[in-house]
Amino acid sequence: MAKTVLGSVSLGYQLLWNQLRQLGGVELFVGSDDTAPVDAPHLLSALDESWSGQAPTLLLSVQSPRLLADMLDHGTADSPWIEVHESLLRDPAMAQRAHRAHQRGMKLIWRGEPGQRPSAALAPCFLRNMVTLTAEEALAGLRVSLRKHNGADASQAGKVTSPVLAGEIYEAVASRVLTEHCLDEQKAWGVAGWPMEDVLHGYRQQRIQPGHRAIVRLTEAIDADDSVEHIELILSEEPILAYRFMRYANSAGLGLRTGIDSIRHGLMVLGLSQLRSWLLEQLPHATSDLNLQPVRTALVLRARLMEQLLDAGDGNDLRREVYLCGLLSQMDLMLGEPLNAALARFPVSERVTSAILDHSGPYVPYLEMATALESSNTQATRVLCDLHRMNLEEVNRALLRTLANARPHPAKGLLLV
């Protein structure tokens, strides 16, 4: 098969979260080999074809200055957002390219090192900035947040001003409180990445409960006599609920003769009436903590990406098993217990446990690739393609399909198909 432009670049991604804790955008890292130049117009066209109209905002972080320059020269007002780093703007030629691209209507995003901001001369060229706060700026933001929560008078002497500005994107925010300050108090456009460790640390003394909204949606779907496929989709997008359902389906109290090793198997054996009764038992304990939603979404995206990496001809049962492998691969974070203990609580395919616990078996290539794509290290994608004999273009197409269909939908949840 002839090599296309999507086979000439390696990708990675970072998720951008808005005030609703929904996926507001995707930062797509684009790596290329400058010894084999990539045609910028063709790449922009290929990305446009892969990105649906309902997809999250796409922000391109192009790691090759040469490719970035070509994109700035050939992009249009309809092109994805393009990120330009402050270090590259020191080159007058690149600064001129950014200025001309802005004049043509391209949407540019400035990015810099901690504490940096764009110069007054170039600031008008950028739609918004992606800012990394210094330790001192983060502390100032936390102090302002504390004063607001304590009801301090804004006119009080010694007032500290927050460095967080409305409409900007903030990256590498490691604190839950500071993230809430950015999104809820200062009305930032979004945060790049999510403080998963700090959010989950807040649950160290208690079990994380399934999301209230997912349980309500499931009971409504059952009452509306929706298809088993749709009900399976909703259940599989709530990691804790899916895990508990698997445990419930395999509990001794049900007295089933065979083990339940998939969500679909459990639904078919137990039936929707019994599922509804079990869901109503979960509802009083469900959580409405929005800060957990990005954690859930990240787990689901990894699972969906692994599913998409399979060949088109692979059967549905295999896809479900690979999806479950991805969903369970980080379940220790949600449960607060080691993965080997979590996976021992109900029957799991040896292929799944081998991939997660021993890094061996047929699912390892998909798990390693999906994990590697969750970073800016695009070279790792090329290395894994060579190691596992995977086609780079097909990997990129699988990633784009997954991300382009990841916008939340009020009735259907994540549109991950």
mmCIF file of C-alpha atoms in Angstrom, residues 36-397:
data_model
loop_
_atom_site.group_PDB
_atom_site.id
_atom_site.type_symbol
_atom_site.label_atom_id
_atom_site.label_comp_id
_atom_site.label_asym_id
_atom_site.label_seq_id
_atom_site.Cartn_x
_atom_site.Cartn_y
_atom_site.Cartn_z
ATOM 1 C CA ALA A 36 11.338 13.224 4.626
ATOM 2 C CA PRO A 37 9.321 16.472 4.345
ATOM 3 C CA VAL A 38 5.569 16.306 4.940
ATOM 4 C CA ASP A 39 3.206 18.147 2.622
ATOM 5 C CA ALA A 40 1.407 20.591 4.924
ATOM 6 C CA PRO A 41 -1.684 21.218 2.747
ATOM 7 C CA HIS A 42 -2.231 17.476 2.321
ATOM 8 C CA LEU A 43 -1.859 16.893 6.056
ATOM 9 C CA LEU A 44 -4.333 19.662 6.880
ATOM 10 C CA SER A 45 -6.756 18.200 4.333
ATOM 11 C CA ALA A 46 -6.384 14.695 5.788
ATOM 12 C CA LEU A 47 -7.027 15.973 9.317
ATOM 13 C CA ASP A 48 -10.069 17.903 8.116
ATOM 14 C CA GLU A 49 -11.488 14.754 6.493
ATOM 15 C CA SER A 50 -10.928 12.766 9.693
ATOM 16 C CA TRP A 51 -12.438 15.348 12.043
ATOM 17 C CA SER A 52 -16.230 15.295 12.286
ATOM 18 C CA GLY A 53 -18.363 18.398 12.612
ATOM 19 C CA GLN A 54 -19.345 17.394 16.162
ATOM 20 C CA ALA A 55 -15.750 16.728 17.225
ATOM 21 C CA PRO A 56 -13.981 18.660 20.007
ATOM 22 C CA THR A 57 -11.861 21.658 19.030
ATOM 23 C CA LEU A 58 -8.618 20.458 17.438
ATOM 24 C CA LEU A 59 -5.351 22.146 18.417
ATOM 25 C CA LEU A 60 -2.212 21.103 16.532
ATOM 26 C CA SER A 61 1.123 21.146 18.348
ATOM 27 C CA VAL A 62 3.571 20.643 15.474
ATOM 28 C CA GLN A 63 6.954 19.522 16.739
ATOM 29 C CA SER A 64 8.898 20.224 13.534
ATOM 30 C CA PRO A 65 9.613 23.936 12.959
ATOM 31 C CA ARG A 66 9.781 23.237 9.228
ATOM 32 C CA LEU A 67 6.342 21.620 9.117
ATOM 33 C CA LEU A 68 4.933 24.321 11.402
ATOM 34 C CA ALA A 69 6.214 27.018 9.039
ATOM 35 C CA ASP A 70 4.548 25.271 6.093
ATOM 36 C CA MET A 71 1.276 24.993 7.985
ATOM 37 C CA LEU A 72 1.351 28.688 8.841
ATOM 38 C CA ASP A 73 2.000 29.446 5.166
ATOM 39 C CA HIS A 74 -0.789 27.224 3.800
ATOM 40 C CA GLY A 75 -3.447 27.112 6.520
ATOM 41 C CA THR A 76 -6.797 28.837 6.210
ATOM 42 C CA ALA A 77 -9.444 30.228 8.509
ATOM 43 C CA ASP A 78 -11.059 26.765 8.517
ATOM 44 C CA SER A 79 -7.867 24.984 9.589
ATOM 45 C CA PRO A 80 -7.490 23.587 13.123
ATOM 46 C CA TRP A 81 -6.046 25.817 15.803
ATOM 47 C CA ILE A 82 -2.249 25.948 15.427
ATOM 48 C CA GLU A 83 0.054 26.280 18.416
ATOM 49 C CA VAL A 84 3.211 28.402 18.130
ATOM 50 C CA HIS A 85 5.810 28.263 20.894
ATOM 51 C CA GLU A 86 7.455 31.444 22.156
ATOM 52 C CA SER A 87 10.936 30.033 21.480
ATOM 53 C CA LEU A 88 10.157 29.823 17.743
ATOM 54 C CA LEU A 89 8.809 33.371 17.625
ATOM 55 C CA ARG A 90 12.300 34.683 18.342
ATOM 56 C CA ASP A 91 13.009 33.881 14.692
ATOM 57 C CA PRO A 92 11.774 36.942 12.763
ATOM 58 C CA ALA A 93 10.768 34.747 9.822
ATOM 59 C CA MET A 94 8.522 32.586 12.029
ATOM 60 C CA ALA A 95 7.055 35.674 13.689
ATOM 61 C CA GLN A 96 6.235 37.064 10.238
ATOM 62 C CA ARG A 97 4.594 33.780 9.263
ATOM 63 C CA ALA A 98 2.444 33.889 12.386
ATOM 64 C CA HIS A 99 1.452 37.476 11.610
ATOM 65 C CA ARG A 100 0.477 36.652 8.000
ATOM 66 C CA ALA A 101 -1.411 33.522 9.119
ATOM 67 C CA HIS A 102 -3.396 35.626 11.576
ATOM 68 C CA GLN A 103 -4.227 38.118 8.839
ATOM 69 C CA ARG A 104 -5.609 35.248 6.728
ATOM 70 C CA GLY A 105 -7.916 34.290 9.594
ATOM 71 C CA MET A 106 -6.009 31.322 11.035
ATOM 72 C CA LYS A 107 -6.642 30.675 14.721
ATOM 73 C CA LEU A 108 -3.287 30.622 16.484
ATOM 74 C CA ILE A 109 -2.517 29.650 20.073
ATOM 75 C CA TRP A 110 0.533 31.038 21.832
ATOM 76 C CA ARG A 111 2.477 28.740 24.147
ATOM 77 C CA GLY A 112 5.520 29.397 26.319
ATOM 78 C CA GLU A 113 7.577 28.345 29.302
ATOM 79 C CA PRO A 114 6.297 28.772 32.891
ATOM 80 C CA GLY A 115 5.807 32.446 33.652
ATOM 81 C CA GLN A 116 6.145 33.605 30.038
ATOM 82 C CA ARG A 117 3.522 35.635 28.203
ATOM 83 C CA PRO A 118 3.437 36.791 24.550
ATOM 84 C CA SER A 119 4.992 40.120 23.642
ATOM 85 C CA ALA A 120 2.724 43.121 23.190
ATOM 86 C CA ALA A 121 3.632 43.217 19.497
ATOM 87 C CA LEU A 122 2.622 39.624 18.769
ATOM 88 C CA ALA A 123 -0.169 39.126 21.313
ATOM 89 C CA PRO A 124 -2.912 40.321 18.876
ATOM 90 C CA CYS A 125 -1.987 37.477 16.490
ATOM 91 C CA PHE A 126 -3.189 34.829 18.924
ATOM 92 C CA LEU A 127 -6.727 33.725 19.659
ATOM 93 C CA ARG A 128 -5.702 32.729 23.166
ATOM 94 C CA ASN A 129 -2.666 31.619 25.155
ATOM 95 C CA MET A 130 -1.693 28.268 26.657
ATOM 96 C CA VAL A 131 -0.084 29.247 29.937
ATOM 97 C CA THR A 132 1.951 27.273 32.440
ATOM 98 C CA LEU A 133 1.982 28.951 35.842
ATOM 99 C CA THR A 134 5.158 29.257 37.863
ATOM 100 C CA ALA A 135 5.148 27.972 41.446
ATOM 101 C CA GLU A 136 4.744 31.558 42.659
ATOM 102 C CA GLU A 137 1.817 32.205 40.300
ATOM 103 C CA ALA A 138 0.140 28.977 41.335
ATOM 104 C CA LEU A 139 0.478 29.968 44.977
ATOM 105 C CA ALA A 140 -1.032 33.385 44.243
ATOM 106 C CA GLY A 141 -3.988 31.703 42.532
ATOM 107 C CA LEU A 142 -4.500 29.404 45.507
ATOM 108 C CA ARG A 143 -4.420 32.356 47.900
ATOM 109 C CA VAL A 144 -7.068 34.202 45.895
ATOM 110 C CA SER A 145 -9.198 31.071 45.825
ATOM 111 C CA LEU A 146 -8.863 30.668 49.588
ATOM 112 C CA ARG A 147 -9.855 34.281 50.183
ATOM 113 C CA LYS A 148 -12.952 33.866 48.020
ATOM 114 C CA HIS A 149 -13.996 30.728 49.852
ATOM 115 C CA ASN A 150 -13.476 32.478 53.165
ATOM 116 C CA GLY A 151 -15.607 35.423 52.025
ATOM 117 C CA ALA A 152 -12.808 37.985 52.297
ATOM 118 C CA ASP A 153 -13.583 41.566 51.244
ATOM 119 C CA ALA A 154 -11.995 42.301 47.862
ATOM 120 C CA SER A 155 -11.006 45.779 49.043
ATOM 121 C CA GLN A 156 -9.141 44.401 52.016
ATOM 122 C CA ALA A 157 -5.539 45.604 52.295
ATOM 123 C CA GLY A 158 -2.893 43.276 50.978
ATOM 124 C CA LYS A 159 -5.183 41.822 48.329
ATOM 125 C CA VAL A 160 -3.502 39.250 46.077
ATOM 126 C CA THR A 161 -4.447 39.322 42.406
ATOM 127 C CA SER A 162 -4.870 36.035 40.595
ATOM 128 C CA PRO A 163 -2.565 35.495 37.600
ATOM 129 C CA VAL A 164 -5.276 33.324 35.996
ATOM 130 C CA LEU A 165 -7.150 35.177 33.251
ATOM 131 C CA ALA A 166 -10.492 34.417 31.635
ATOM 132 C CA GLY A 167 -10.431 32.827 28.210
ATOM 133 C CA GLU A 168 -6.943 31.315 28.461
ATOM 134 C CA ILE A 169 -5.830 27.664 28.531
ATOM 135 C CA TYR A 170 -3.801 26.528 31.542
ATOM 136 C CA GLU A 171 -1.451 23.577 31.330
ATOM 137 C CA ALA A 172 0.146 21.327 33.955
ATOM 138 C CA VAL A 173 -2.230 22.345 36.750
ATOM 139 C CA ALA A 174 -1.479 19.666 39.328
ATOM 140 C CA SER A 175 -3.913 20.762 42.048
ATOM 141 C CA ARG A 176 -7.667 20.147 42.116
ATOM 142 C CA VAL A 177 -8.224 23.423 43.987
ATOM 143 C CA LEU A 178 -6.169 25.395 41.471
ATOM 144 C CA THR A 179 -8.008 23.720 38.586
ATOM 145 C CA GLU A 180 -11.336 24.754 40.135
ATOM 146 C CA HIS A 181 -9.945 28.266 40.535
ATOM 147 C CA CYS A 182 -9.012 28.377 36.829
ATOM 148 C CA LEU A 183 -12.267 26.985 35.481
ATOM 149 C CA ASP A 184 -14.943 27.996 37.991
ATOM 150 C CA GLU A 185 -13.693 31.244 39.510
ATOM 151 C CA GLN A 186 -11.567 32.817 36.765
ATOM 152 C CA LYS A 187 -13.478 31.419 33.743
ATOM 153 C CA ALA A 188 -10.467 30.032 31.888
ATOM 154 C CA TRP A 189 -11.291 28.541 28.489
ATOM 155 C CA GLY A 190 -9.939 25.219 29.668
ATOM 156 C CA VAL A 191 -7.126 23.239 31.250
ATOM 157 C CA ALA A 192 -4.756 20.993 29.321
ATOM 158 C CA GLY A 193 -4.496 17.688 31.122
ATOM 159 C CA TRP A 194 -6.250 16.886 34.387
ATOM 160 C CA PRO A 195 -4.951 16.657 38.005
ATOM 161 C CA MET A 196 -5.983 12.998 38.187
ATOM 162 C CA GLU A 197 -3.659 12.098 41.057
ATOM 163 C CA ASP A 198 -4.823 14.954 43.265
ATOM 164 C CA VAL A 199 -8.512 14.370 42.505
ATOM 165 C CA LEU A 200 -8.225 10.669 43.301
ATOM 166 C CA HIS A 201 -6.118 11.396 46.388
ATOM 167 C CA GLY A 202 -9.151 13.158 47.811
ATOM 168 C CA TYR A 203 -10.928 9.778 47.794
ATOM 169 C CA ARG A 204 -8.189 7.895 49.600
ATOM 170 C CA GLN A 205 -10.384 7.415 52.696
ATOM 171 C CA GLN A 206 -13.517 6.381 50.802
ATOM 172 C CA ARG A 207 -14.577 4.346 47.811
ATOM 173 C CA ILE A 208 -15.280 6.160 44.574
ATOM 174 C CA GLN A 209 -18.912 5.640 43.663
ATOM 175 C CA PRO A 210 -20.403 5.346 40.157
ATOM 176 C CA GLY A 211 -21.648 8.511 38.517
ATOM 177 C CA HIS A 212 -25.250 9.480 39.276
ATOM 178 C CA ARG A 213 -25.916 10.614 35.698
ATOM 179 C CA ALA A 214 -24.832 7.275 34.194
ATOM 180 C CA ILE A 215 -27.172 5.301 36.467
ATOM 181 C CA VAL A 216 -30.100 7.588 35.633
ATOM 182 C CA ARG A 217 -29.370 7.325 31.907
ATOM 183 C CA LEU A 218 -29.251 3.537 32.151
ATOM 184 C CA THR A 219 -32.566 3.242 33.970
ATOM 185 C CA GLU A 220 -34.156 5.636 31.477
ATOM 186 C CA ALA A 221 -32.773 3.594 28.576
ATOM 187 C CA ILE A 222 -34.195 0.391 30.061
ATOM 188 C CA ASP A 223 -37.584 2.035 30.660
ATOM 189 C CA ALA A 224 -37.572 3.296 27.058
ATOM 190 C CA ASP A 225 -36.922 -0.249 25.831
ATOM 191 C CA ASP A 226 -33.657 0.787 24.177
ATOM 192 C CA SER A 227 -31.502 -1.807 22.455
ATOM 193 C CA VAL A 228 -29.110 -3.982 24.421
ATOM 194 C CA GLU A 229 -26.295 -2.461 22.344
ATOM 195 C CA HIS A 230 -27.144 1.063 23.537
ATOM 196 C CA ILE A 231 -27.466 -0.050 27.158
ATOM 197 C CA GLU A 232 -24.142 -1.873 26.903
ATOM 198 C CA LEU A 233 -22.564 1.300 25.501
ATOM 199 C CA ILE A 234 -23.779 3.467 28.392
ATOM 200 C CA LEU A 235 -22.697 0.922 30.994
ATOM 201 C CA SER A 236 -19.261 0.466 29.437
ATOM 202 C CA GLU A 237 -18.628 4.229 29.606
ATOM 203 C CA GLU A 238 -18.912 4.297 33.418
ATOM 204 C CA PRO A 239 -15.774 2.385 34.546
ATOM 205 C CA ILE A 240 -16.664 1.904 38.223
ATOM 206 C CA LEU A 241 -20.229 0.876 37.416
ATOM 207 C CA ALA A 242 -19.020 -1.555 34.732
ATOM 208 C CA TYR A 243 -16.534 -3.072 37.174
ATOM 209 C CA ARG A 244 -19.171 -3.450 39.885
ATOM 210 C CA PHE A 245 -21.601 -4.961 37.412
ATOM 211 C CA MET A 246 -19.042 -7.605 36.506
ATOM 212 C CA ARG A 247 -18.535 -8.369 40.182
ATOM 213 C CA TYR A 248 -22.277 -8.514 40.771
ATOM 214 C CA ALA A 249 -22.864 -10.791 37.774
ATOM 215 C CA ASN A 250 -20.268 -13.186 39.184
ATOM 216 C CA SER A 251 -21.404 -13.015 42.793
ATOM 217 C CA ALA A 252 -22.194 -16.262 44.606
ATOM 218 C CA GLY A 253 -25.657 -14.988 45.506
ATOM 219 C CA LEU A 254 -26.818 -15.197 41.902
ATOM 220 C CA GLY A 255 -25.862 -18.850 41.708
ATOM 221 C CA LEU A 256 -24.878 -18.795 38.036
ATOM 222 C CA ARG A 257 -23.215 -21.968 36.797
ATOM 223 C CA THR A 258 -20.712 -20.266 34.504
ATOM 224 C CA GLY A 259 -18.561 -17.190 34.987
ATOM 225 C CA ILE A 260 -19.504 -13.904 33.321
ATOM 226 C CA ASP A 261 -16.472 -12.576 31.450
ATOM 227 C CA SER A 262 -17.957 -9.587 29.564
ATOM 228 C CA ILE A 263 -20.557 -6.871 30.042
ATOM 229 C CA ARG A 264 -22.604 -8.170 27.095
ATOM 230 C CA HIS A 265 -22.551 -11.705 28.536
ATOM 231 C CA GLY A 266 -23.778 -10.354 31.879
ATOM 232 C CA LEU A 267 -26.605 -8.394 30.258
ATOM 233 C CA MET A 268 -27.788 -11.384 28.276
ATOM 234 C CA VAL A 269 -27.726 -13.765 31.265
ATOM 235 C CA LEU A 270 -29.167 -11.439 33.934
ATOM 236 C CA GLY A 271 -31.651 -9.585 31.761
ATOM 237 C CA LEU A 272 -32.558 -5.898 31.801
ATOM 238 C CA SER A 273 -35.169 -6.214 34.566
ATOM 239 C CA GLN A 274 -32.593 -7.525 37.010
ATOM 240 C CA LEU A 275 -30.091 -4.905 35.818
ATOM 241 C CA ARG A 276 -32.638 -2.168 36.551
ATOM 242 C CA SER A 277 -33.225 -3.459 40.081
ATOM 243 C CA TRP A 278 -29.496 -3.555 40.724
ATOM 244 C CA LEU A 279 -29.052 -0.021 39.346
ATOM 245 C CA LEU A 280 -31.706 1.342 41.691
ATOM 246 C CA GLU A 281 -29.751 -0.158 44.592
ATOM 247 C CA GLN A 282 -26.656 1.745 43.430
ATOM 248 C CA LEU A 283 -28.430 5.073 42.943
ATOM 249 C CA PRO A 284 -28.534 6.316 46.587
ATOM 250 C CA HIS A 285 -24.747 6.024 46.823
ATOM 251 C CA ALA A 286 -23.919 7.502 43.411
ATOM 252 C CA THR A 287 -21.680 10.556 43.099
ATOM 253 C CA SER A 288 -22.214 13.821 41.236
ATOM 254 C CA ASP A 289 -18.593 14.975 41.579
ATOM 255 C CA LEU A 290 -17.831 16.560 38.194
ATOM 256 C CA ASN A 291 -14.087 16.361 38.859
ATOM 257 C CA LEU A 292 -14.274 12.606 38.366
ATOM 258 C CA GLN A 293 -15.697 12.919 34.868
ATOM 259 C CA PRO A 294 -12.348 13.627 33.121
ATOM 260 C CA VAL A 295 -10.872 10.606 34.908
ATOM 261 C CA ARG A 296 -13.663 8.375 33.619
ATOM 262 C CA THR A 297 -13.432 9.818 30.120
ATOM 263 C CA ALA A 298 -9.671 9.233 29.921
ATOM 264 C CA LEU A 299 -10.142 5.572 30.859
ATOM 265 C CA VAL A 300 -12.887 5.130 28.295
ATOM 266 C CA LEU A 301 -10.856 6.813 25.560
ATOM 267 C CA ARG A 302 -7.958 4.428 26.143
ATOM 268 C CA ALA A 303 -10.331 1.468 25.909
ATOM 269 C CA ARG A 304 -12.017 2.796 22.748
ATOM 270 C CA LEU A 305 -8.655 3.498 21.153
ATOM 271 C CA MET A 306 -7.502 -0.063 21.800
ATOM 272 C CA GLU A 307 -10.727 -1.256 20.218
ATOM 273 C CA GLN A 308 -10.145 0.959 17.175
ATOM 274 C CA LEU A 309 -6.601 -0.337 16.741
ATOM 275 C CA LEU A 310 -7.936 -3.791 15.885
ATOM 276 C CA ASP A 311 -8.250 -4.829 12.260
ATOM 277 C CA ALA A 312 -11.610 -4.056 10.667
ATOM 278 C CA GLY A 313 -12.407 -7.729 10.232
ATOM 279 C CA ASP A 314 -11.985 -8.693 13.880
ATOM 280 C CA GLY A 315 -15.172 -9.934 15.533
ATOM 281 C CA ASN A 316 -17.316 -8.125 18.085
ATOM 282 C CA ASP A 317 -16.416 -10.512 20.904
ATOM 283 C CA LEU A 318 -12.724 -9.758 20.403
ATOM 284 C CA ARG A 319 -13.434 -6.019 20.329
ATOM 285 C CA ARG A 320 -15.346 -6.243 23.598
ATOM 286 C CA GLU A 321 -12.498 -8.117 25.240
ATOM 287 C CA VAL A 322 -9.863 -5.644 24.042
ATOM 288 C CA TYR A 323 -12.087 -2.777 25.199
ATOM 289 C CA LEU A 324 -12.372 -4.396 28.647
ATOM 290 C CA CYS A 325 -8.588 -4.752 28.727
ATOM 291 C CA GLY A 326 -8.210 -1.009 28.214
ATOM 292 C CA LEU A 327 -10.915 -0.154 30.729
ATOM 293 C CA LEU A 328 -9.371 -2.347 33.440
ATOM 294 C CA SER A 329 -5.784 -1.270 32.762
ATOM 295 C CA GLN A 330 -6.052 1.710 35.127
ATOM 296 C CA MET A 331 -8.767 0.430 37.445
ATOM 297 C CA ASP A 332 -6.313 0.471 40.352
ATOM 298 C CA LEU A 333 -6.477 4.274 40.280
ATOM 299 C CA MET A 334 -10.246 4.251 40.646
ATOM 300 C CA LEU A 335 -10.414 1.461 43.222
ATOM 301 C CA GLY A 336 -7.389 2.418 45.296
ATOM 302 C CA GLU A 337 -6.065 -1.148 45.304
ATOM 303 C CA PRO A 338 -3.447 -3.098 43.286
ATOM 304 C CA LEU A 339 -4.445 -4.260 39.835
ATOM 305 C CA ASN A 340 -3.804 -7.933 40.597
ATOM 306 C CA ALA A 341 -6.326 -7.754 43.457
ATOM 307 C CA ALA A 342 -8.882 -5.883 41.337
ATOM 308 C CA LEU A 343 -8.619 -8.386 38.479
ATOM 309 C CA ALA A 344 -8.964 -11.367 40.799
ATOM 310 C CA ARG A 345 -12.522 -10.455 41.862
ATOM 311 C CA PHE A 346 -14.263 -11.901 38.783
ATOM 312 C CA PRO A 347 -13.321 -14.074 35.788
ATOM 313 C CA VAL A 348 -11.127 -12.201 33.343
ATOM 314 C CA SER A 349 -9.624 -13.628 30.180
ATOM 315 C CA GLU A 350 -6.005 -14.687 30.533
ATOM 316 C CA ARG A 351 -5.259 -12.528 27.492
ATOM 317 C CA VAL A 352 -6.489 -9.490 29.439
ATOM 318 C CA THR A 353 -4.655 -10.256 32.681
ATOM 319 C CA SER A 354 -1.443 -11.115 30.814
ATOM 320 C CA ALA A 355 -1.467 -7.779 29.009
ATOM 321 C CA ILE A 356 -2.197 -5.719 32.125
ATOM 322 C CA LEU A 357 -0.157 -7.557 34.754
ATOM 323 C CA ASP A 358 2.636 -9.268 32.819
ATOM 324 C CA HIS A 359 2.933 -7.077 29.698
ATOM 325 C CA SER A 360 2.684 -10.172 27.548
ATOM 326 C CA GLY A 361 0.218 -11.797 25.182
ATOM 327 C CA PRO A 362 -1.687 -10.717 22.082
ATOM 328 C CA TYR A 363 -3.192 -7.530 23.557
ATOM 329 C CA VAL A 364 0.110 -5.949 24.603
ATOM 330 C CA PRO A 365 0.668 -4.104 21.292
ATOM 331 C CA TYR A 366 -2.720 -2.368 21.594
ATOM 332 C CA LEU A 367 -2.286 -1.492 25.268
ATOM 333 C CA GLU A 368 1.256 -0.186 24.811
ATOM 334 C CA MET A 369 0.284 1.835 21.752
ATOM 335 C CA ALA A 370 -2.806 3.362 23.368
ATOM 336 C CA THR A 371 -0.715 4.295 26.417
ATOM 337 C CA ALA A 372 2.092 5.803 24.331
ATOM 338 C CA LEU A 373 -0.344 7.956 22.352
ATOM 339 C CA GLU A 374 -1.405 9.670 25.599
ATOM 340 C CA SER A 375 1.711 11.874 25.563
ATOM 341 C CA SER A 376 3.734 14.307 23.467
ATOM 342 C CA ASN A 377 6.454 11.685 22.863
ATOM 343 C CA THR A 378 5.506 10.980 19.265
ATOM 344 C CA GLN A 379 8.735 9.107 18.625
ATOM 345 C CA ALA A 380 7.478 6.338 20.928
ATOM 346 C CA THR A 381 4.674 5.690 18.448
ATOM 347 C CA ARG A 382 7.175 4.994 15.662
ATOM 348 C CA VAL A 383 9.228 2.735 17.905
ATOM 349 C CA LEU A 384 6.182 0.686 18.904
ATOM 350 C CA CYS A 385 5.020 0.407 15.287
ATOM 351 C CA ASP A 386 8.394 -1.097 14.387
ATOM 352 C CA LEU A 387 8.430 -3.326 17.469
ATOM 353 C CA HIS A 388 4.917 -4.707 16.997
ATOM 354 C CA ARG A 389 4.803 -4.483 13.181
ATOM 355 C CA MET A 390 1.870 -2.097 13.243
ATOM 356 C CA ASN A 391 1.058 0.230 10.355
ATOM 357 C CA LEU A 392 1.699 3.852 11.371
ATOM 358 C CA GLU A 393 -1.020 5.226 9.105
ATOM 359 C CA GLU A 394 -3.619 2.827 10.514
ATOM 360 C CA VAL A 395 -2.589 3.738 14.063
ATOM 361 C CA ASN A 396 -3.030 7.425 13.265
ATOM 362 C CA ARG A 397 -6.410 6.841 11.654
#
